[in-house]
């Protein structure tokens, strides 16, 4: 009996026992590392809550009906809104979405339905991922050289095309993944009753994956709404109401934040925080909706 | 009574030519769009290079190593911005890599119940969704004042080290690096977590079965096995940090003079372009395009390498 307990003691002190011992160096190491990992995630989340907290606190002061109905103040004024910027952002993002969604969804249909998982498909997926890493400013410079210089004028369309390039990889990747999850049986069933390729793809597989695709599209839209850099190169910021797709000027939320934050005018800075609050609320809302939408699976 | 062969003849034996064309046309349309992605990527650099030609002819490769940026004399060199891009990205990695790796381990191992882990993963992803310009605004009014005491302390006690040799001016390379770290944390975490989670469970079971503890398993088995994936994620983060524009522009200080000190204002290629482009003309536009081309080439190389490495890991364990 005493022999046995001696044995356990010996083993424990050398770190070979399976019993936890707060004094063994092995268990201290385990405890310490778990603590460090926990600290890592807590530190990672601090900036998120700090940004959300400050945007809410500093932006809430201007959160009233004026914010959504009036034009931004000029120097000296103390009241106003960001209505034009909201409309302008909606306009440029809507054009970008109209360009990017058909392009992206059709490309994704090829990748998951007709590409037969060959070498080409692998390359296109690779290129799509690389494209998602291209800096947003490069998309802006591209639209400047390719459209603004050719048309001879800045324009909302040029900005929208830059945004569309940034939206494409997200749309392609989410659509591609959503289509791949659709079970093979419903394709066989569709072909079995005599449907052709495009009927199967458009009327059977695509509707089945629609919730996940819409999620991807809304995430891309939210991201595009927050982009500023491409607009620096393609349109001229204005406080006035947006004037249509070919206009060289555009009010936009993200640019308003950039413009007003750099100045020393306290009132304008308040509007920068309010516009940030609207942008962050948009992003949070789409992210949360997206999360719940993708949870509901059709199959 | 319906005869069987009547039924059979009722079904057309083959599709009509119009339907066939339509079907083929649709497949070709999707193929065209898919190939279009490759065209978009190839096309991105082309007009930028075209615009850069005058500056390339004027300055050649010396552009990369000269540190005078003077629009008045039409003298342009991008060395301070290339230096600033690399240094701010390096600071970002310095903070983001250990934090991201720790977070990824925490989120991929079973320290806490799955439902809480899913929620935490979502929160980390949200960090990536916040617009860059909002980080910039927050950086100006919250982060810079917050970092000032730390920077002051380093300057007063370690000022003899060149890296800390200037009094903190507010905007600068160091705050920009911290903001970039926050912005690239989600991608590093996500890729590292995916790499760890995609390891076959047998690895973990075998290690635990041999008597290894949880952290010994993580350090000796899981991290080495997922190493290339983690490196790929870090490189993707590096690519993001180098190309990030708005947040960097808003808090780096936009000084075109080369300073070794991290507390002095600096500049990155992206923030140089964002800042000077709206007022630029003539050769200056061309010089900015040249700088943009350098940035595009740098980020493209890093991203291609990163994607390649990440793909290798996926291929290995599938």
Coordinates of C-alpha atoms in Angstrom, one line a residue, chain B:
Chain B
X1 CA -57.3 2.8 -74.1
X2 CA -53.9 4.3 -74.7
X3 CA -51.4 2.2 -76.6
X4 CA -47.8 2.2 -75.2
X5 CA -46.2 3.2 -78.5
X6 CA -48.5 6.2 -78.8
X7 CA -47.2 7.4 -75.5
X8 CA -43.6 7.0 -76.7
X9 CA -44.1 8.8 -80.0
X10 CA -45.6 11.7 -78.0
X11 CA -42.2 12.5 -76.6
X12 CA -39.9 14.3 -79.1
X13 CA -36.9 12.2 -79.8
X14 CA -34.5 15.0 -79.6
X15 CA -34.5 18.7 -78.7
X16 CA -35.3 21.3 -81.3
X17 CA -32.3 23.1 -82.9
X18 CA -33.4 26.4 -81.2
X19 CA -33.4 24.8 -77.8
X20 CA -30.0 23.2 -78.4
X21 CA -28.5 26.6 -79.4
X22 CA -30.1 28.2 -76.4
X23 CA -28.7 25.6 -74.1
X24 CA -25.2 25.7 -75.6
X25 CA -25.4 29.5 -75.6
X26 CA -26.1 29.6 -71.9
X27 CA -23.2 27.3 -71.1
X28 CA -20.9 29.5 -73.3
X29 CA -22.2 32.7 -71.6
X30 CA -21.3 31.3 -68.2
X31 CA -17.9 30.2 -69.5
X32 CA -17.3 33.7 -70.9
X33 CA -18.1 35.3 -67.6
X34 CA -15.8 32.9 -65.7
X35 CA -13.0 33.6 -68.1
X36 CA -13.9 37.2 -67.7
X37 CA -12.5 37.1 -64.1
X38 CA -9.1 36.2 -65.5
X39 CA -9.4 39.0 -68.0
X40 CA -10.3 41.5 -65.2
X41 CA -7.2 40.6 -63.2
X42 CA -4.9 40.8 -66.2
X43 CA -6.6 44.1 -67.3
X44 CA -6.2 45.7 -63.9
X45 CA -2.5 46.4 -64.3
X46 CA -2.4 47.3 -67.9
X47 CA -3.9 50.8 -68.1
X48 CA -2.0 51.7 -64.9
X49 CA 1.2 50.7 -66.5
X50 CA 0.3 52.7 -69.6
X51 CA -0.2 55.8 -67.5
X52 CA 3.1 55.2 -65.7
X53 CA 5.2 55.1 -68.9
X54 CA 6.3 58.8 -68.8
X55 CA 7.5 58.4 -65.2
X56 CA 9.2 55.1 -65.9
X57 CA 11.1 56.7 -68.8
X58 CA 12.0 59.7 -66.8
X59 CA 13.2 58.0 -63.6
X60 CA 13.7 54.3 -64.4
X61 CA 14.4 52.0 -61.5
X62 CA 16.0 54.9 -59.6
X63 CA 12.4 55.8 -58.7
X64 CA 12.4 53.0 -56.2
X65 CA 15.5 54.1 -54.4
X66 CA 15.3 57.9 -54.6
X67 CA 13.8 59.6 -51.6
X68 CA 13.0 63.0 -53.0
X69 CA 9.3 63.6 -53.7
X70 CA 9.0 67.2 -54.9
X71 CA 6.1 68.1 -57.2
X72 CA 7.5 71.7 -57.6
X73 CA 10.7 70.5 -59.2
X74 CA 9.0 67.5 -60.9
X75 CA 11.4 65.3 -59.0
X76 CA 9.9 62.0 -57.8
X77 CA 11.2 59.1 -55.8
X78 CA 9.1 56.5 -53.9
X79 CA 11.7 55.1 -51.5
X80 CA 10.1 56.7 -48.3
X81 CA 6.7 55.4 -49.3
X82 CA 8.0 51.9 -50.1
X83 CA 9.8 51.9 -46.8
X84 CA 6.7 53.2 -45.0
X85 CA 4.5 50.5 -46.7
X86 CA 6.9 47.7 -45.6
X87 CA 7.5 49.1 -42.0
X88 CA 3.8 49.8 -41.2
X89 CA 2.9 46.3 -42.6
X90 CA 5.7 44.8 -40.5
X91 CA 4.4 46.5 -37.3
X92 CA 0.9 45.3 -38.2
X93 CA 2.2 41.7 -38.5
X94 CA 4.2 42.0 -35.2
X95 CA 0.9 42.5 -33.3
X96 CA -1.5 40.6 -35.5
X97 CA 0.4 37.3 -35.9
X98 CA 0.7 36.3 -32.2
X99 CA -2.8 37.6 -31.4
X100 CA -4.4 36.0 -34.5
X101 CA -2.7 32.7 -33.9
X102 CA -3.7 32.6 -30.2
X103 CA -7.3 33.5 -31.2
X104 CA -7.3 30.8 -33.9
X105 CA -6.1 28.1 -31.5
X106 CA -8.7 29.2 -28.9
X107 CA -11.5 29.1 -31.6
X108 CA -10.4 25.7 -33.1
X109 CA -9.8 23.7 -30.0
X110 CA -12.5 22.7 -27.5
X111 CA -11.7 25.1 -24.7
X112 CA -15.3 26.3 -24.5
X113 CA -18.7 25.0 -25.9
X114 CA -19.2 25.1 -29.6
X115 CA -22.1 27.6 -29.5
X116 CA -20.0 30.3 -27.7
X117 CA -17.1 29.6 -30.1
X118 CA -19.4 30.2 -33.1
X119 CA -20.5 33.5 -31.6
X120 CA -16.9 34.5 -30.9
X121 CA -15.9 33.6 -34.4
X122 CA -18.7 35.8 -35.8
X123 CA -17.5 38.7 -33.6
X124 CA -13.9 38.3 -34.9
X125 CA -15.3 38.3 -38.5
X126 CA -17.2 41.5 -37.8
X127 CA -13.8 43.2 -37.3
X128 CA -13.3 42.7 -41.0
X129 CA -16.7 44.1 -41.9
X130 CA -16.2 47.6 -40.4
X131 CA -15.4 50.1 -43.1
X132 CA -11.8 51.2 -43.3
X133 CA -12.7 54.9 -43.1
X134 CA -14.5 54.3 -39.8
X135 CA -11.3 52.8 -38.5
X136 CA -9.5 55.9 -39.7
X137 CA -12.0 58.2 -37.9
X138 CA -11.7 56.1 -34.7
X139 CA -7.9 56.1 -35.1
X140 CA -7.7 59.9 -35.2
X141 CA -9.9 60.6 -32.2
X142 CA -9.5 57.5 -30.0
X143 CA -6.4 55.4 -30.8
X144 CA -3.9 58.2 -31.3
X145 CA -4.6 59.8 -27.9
X146 CA -4.7 56.3 -26.3
X147 CA -1.3 55.4 -27.7
X148 CA 0.4 58.7 -26.8
X149 CA 1.4 57.8 -23.2
X150 CA 3.0 54.6 -24.3
X151 CA 4.8 56.3 -27.1
X152 CA 5.9 59.1 -24.7
X153 CA 7.2 56.5 -22.3
X154 CA 9.2 54.7 -25.0
X155 CA 10.6 58.0 -26.3
X156 CA 11.7 59.1 -22.8
X157 CA 13.3 55.8 -21.7
X158 CA 14.5 54.3 -25.0
X159 CA 15.0 57.5 -27.1
X160 CA 18.6 56.5 -27.8
X161 CA 17.3 53.7 -30.0
X162 CA 16.8 55.2 -33.5
X163 CA 13.3 53.6 -33.8
X164 CA 12.0 55.7 -30.9
X165 CA 14.1 58.8 -31.4
X166 CA 11.4 61.4 -32.1
X167 CA 8.8 62.7 -29.7
X168 CA 5.4 61.3 -30.6
X169 CA 3.6 63.8 -32.9
X170 CA 0.2 62.2 -32.9
X171 CA -0.1 60.7 -36.4
X172 CA 2.7 58.4 -37.3
X173 CA 4.0 55.1 -38.5
X174 CA 3.3 53.4 -35.1
X175 CA -0.4 54.2 -34.8
X176 CA -0.9 53.3 -38.4
X177 CA 0.7 50.0 -37.8
X178 CA -1.6 49.3 -34.9
X179 CA -4.7 50.2 -36.9
X180 CA -3.5 47.9 -39.7
X181 CA -2.9 45.1 -37.2
X182 CA -6.6 45.4 -36.1
X183 CA -7.7 45.3 -39.7
X184 CA -5.7 42.2 -40.7
X185 CA -6.4 40.3 -37.5
X186 CA -9.6 38.7 -38.8
X187 CA -8.1 37.3 -42.0
X188 CA -5.1 35.8 -40.2
X189 CA -7.4 34.3 -37.6
X190 CA -9.8 32.9 -40.1
X191 CA -7.1 31.2 -42.3
X192 CA -5.2 29.9 -39.3
X193 CA -8.4 28.6 -37.8
X194 CA -9.4 26.9 -41.0
X195 CA -6.0 25.3 -41.4
X196 CA -6.1 23.9 -37.8
X197 CA -9.7 22.8 -38.1
X198 CA -9.1 21.0 -41.4
X199 CA -6.4 18.7 -39.9
X200 CA -7.6 15.1 -39.8
X201 CA -8.8 14.2 -36.3
X202 CA -6.5 11.1 -36.2
X203 CA -3.5 13.4 -35.7
X204 CA -5.0 14.9 -32.5
X205 CA -6.2 11.5 -31.3
X206 CA -2.9 9.8 -31.9
X207 CA -1.0 12.5 -30.1
X208 CA -3.4 12.5 -27.1
X209 CA -3.4 8.7 -27.1
X210 CA 0.4 8.7 -26.7
X211 CA -0.1 10.7 -23.6
X212 CA 0.7 14.2 -24.8
X213 CA -1.2 17.0 -23.1
X214 CA -3.4 19.4 -25.0
X215 CA -0.8 22.1 -25.5
X216 CA 2.0 19.7 -26.3
X217 CA -0.3 18.4 -29.0
X218 CA -1.0 21.9 -30.3
X219 CA 2.7 22.9 -30.3
X220 CA 4.3 19.6 -31.5
X221 CA 1.6 18.2 -33.8
X222 CA -1.1 20.6 -34.8
X223 CA 0.9 23.8 -35.5
X224 CA 3.6 22.0 -37.5
X225 CA 1.0 20.2 -39.5
X226 CA -0.9 23.4 -40.2
X227 CA 2.2 25.5 -40.6
X228 CA 2.0 26.3 -44.3
X229 CA -1.6 27.2 -44.0
X230 CA -0.8 29.6 -41.1
X231 CA 2.0 31.1 -43.1
X232 CA -0.4 31.6 -46.1
X233 CA -2.8 33.4 -43.8
X234 CA -0.1 35.7 -42.5
X235 CA 0.9 36.5 -46.1
X236 CA -2.7 37.3 -47.0
X237 CA -2.7 39.6 -44.0
X238 CA 0.5 41.2 -45.2
X239 CA -1.1 41.8 -48.6
X240 CA -4.1 43.5 -47.0
X241 CA -1.9 45.7 -44.8
X242 CA 0.2 46.8 -47.7
X243 CA -2.8 47.8 -49.8
X244 CA -4.9 49.3 -47.1
X245 CA -5.6 52.9 -48.0
X246 CA -8.1 55.0 -46.0
X247 CA -7.2 54.2 -42.4
X248 CA -3.5 54.5 -43.2
X249 CA -4.0 57.8 -45.0
X250 CA -5.9 59.2 -42.1
X251 CA -3.4 58.5 -39.3
X252 CA 0.0 58.0 -40.8
X253 CA 0.7 61.7 -41.1
X254 CA 1.5 61.8 -44.8
X255 CA 5.0 63.0 -44.6
X256 CA 7.2 62.3 -47.6
X257 CA 10.5 62.6 -45.7
X258 CA 12.2 59.4 -44.7
X259 CA 12.4 59.0 -40.9
X260 CA 13.7 55.9 -39.1
X261 CA 11.7 56.7 -36.0
X262 CA 8.3 54.9 -35.7
X263 CA 6.8 57.8 -33.9
X264 CA 7.4 60.3 -36.7
X265 CA 4.8 60.8 -39.5
X266 CA 5.4 58.7 -42.5
X267 CA 3.7 57.6 -45.7
X268 CA 2.7 54.5 -47.6
X269 CA 2.3 54.1 -51.3
X270 CA -1.5 53.8 -51.0
X271 CA -1.8 56.8 -48.7
X272 CA 0.5 58.8 -51.0
X273 CA -1.8 58.1 -53.9
X274 CA -5.0 58.8 -52.0
X275 CA -3.6 62.1 -50.7
X276 CA -1.9 63.5 -53.8
X277 CA -4.0 62.2 -56.6
X278 CA -6.9 64.7 -56.4
X279 CA -4.6 67.6 -56.8
X280 CA -2.0 66.1 -59.1
X281 CA -1.4 66.8 -62.8
X282 CA 1.1 66.0 -65.5
X283 CA 4.2 64.1 -64.6
X284 CA 3.0 63.9 -61.0
X285 CA 0.0 61.7 -62.1
X286 CA 2.4 59.5 -64.0
X287 CA 4.7 59.2 -60.9
X288 CA 1.7 58.3 -58.8
X289 CA 0.7 55.6 -61.4
X290 CA 4.3 54.3 -61.2
X291 CA 4.0 54.1 -57.4
X292 CA 0.6 52.4 -57.9
X293 CA 2.1 49.9 -60.3
X294 CA 4.8 49.0 -57.7
X295 CA 2.1 48.6 -55.0
X296 CA 0.0 46.4 -57.4
X297 CA 3.1 44.2 -58.2
X298 CA 4.0 43.8 -54.5
X299 CA 0.5 42.9 -53.3
X300 CA -0.1 40.6 -56.3
X301 CA 3.1 38.7 -55.6
X302 CA 2.3 38.3 -51.9
X303 CA -1.3 37.3 -52.6
X304 CA -0.4 34.8 -55.3
X305 CA 2.2 33.2 -53.0
X306 CA -0.3 33.2 -50.1
X307 CA -3.1 31.6 -52.2
X308 CA -0.7 29.0 -53.5
X309 CA 0.5 28.0 -50.0
X310 CA -3.1 27.9 -48.7
X311 CA -4.2 25.7 -51.6
X312 CA -1.3 23.3 -51.0
X313 CA -2.5 22.7 -47.5
X314 CA -6.1 22.0 -48.7
X315 CA -4.8 19.5 -51.3
X316 CA -2.7 17.7 -48.7
X317 CA -5.5 16.9 -46.3
X318 CA -8.4 16.3 -48.6

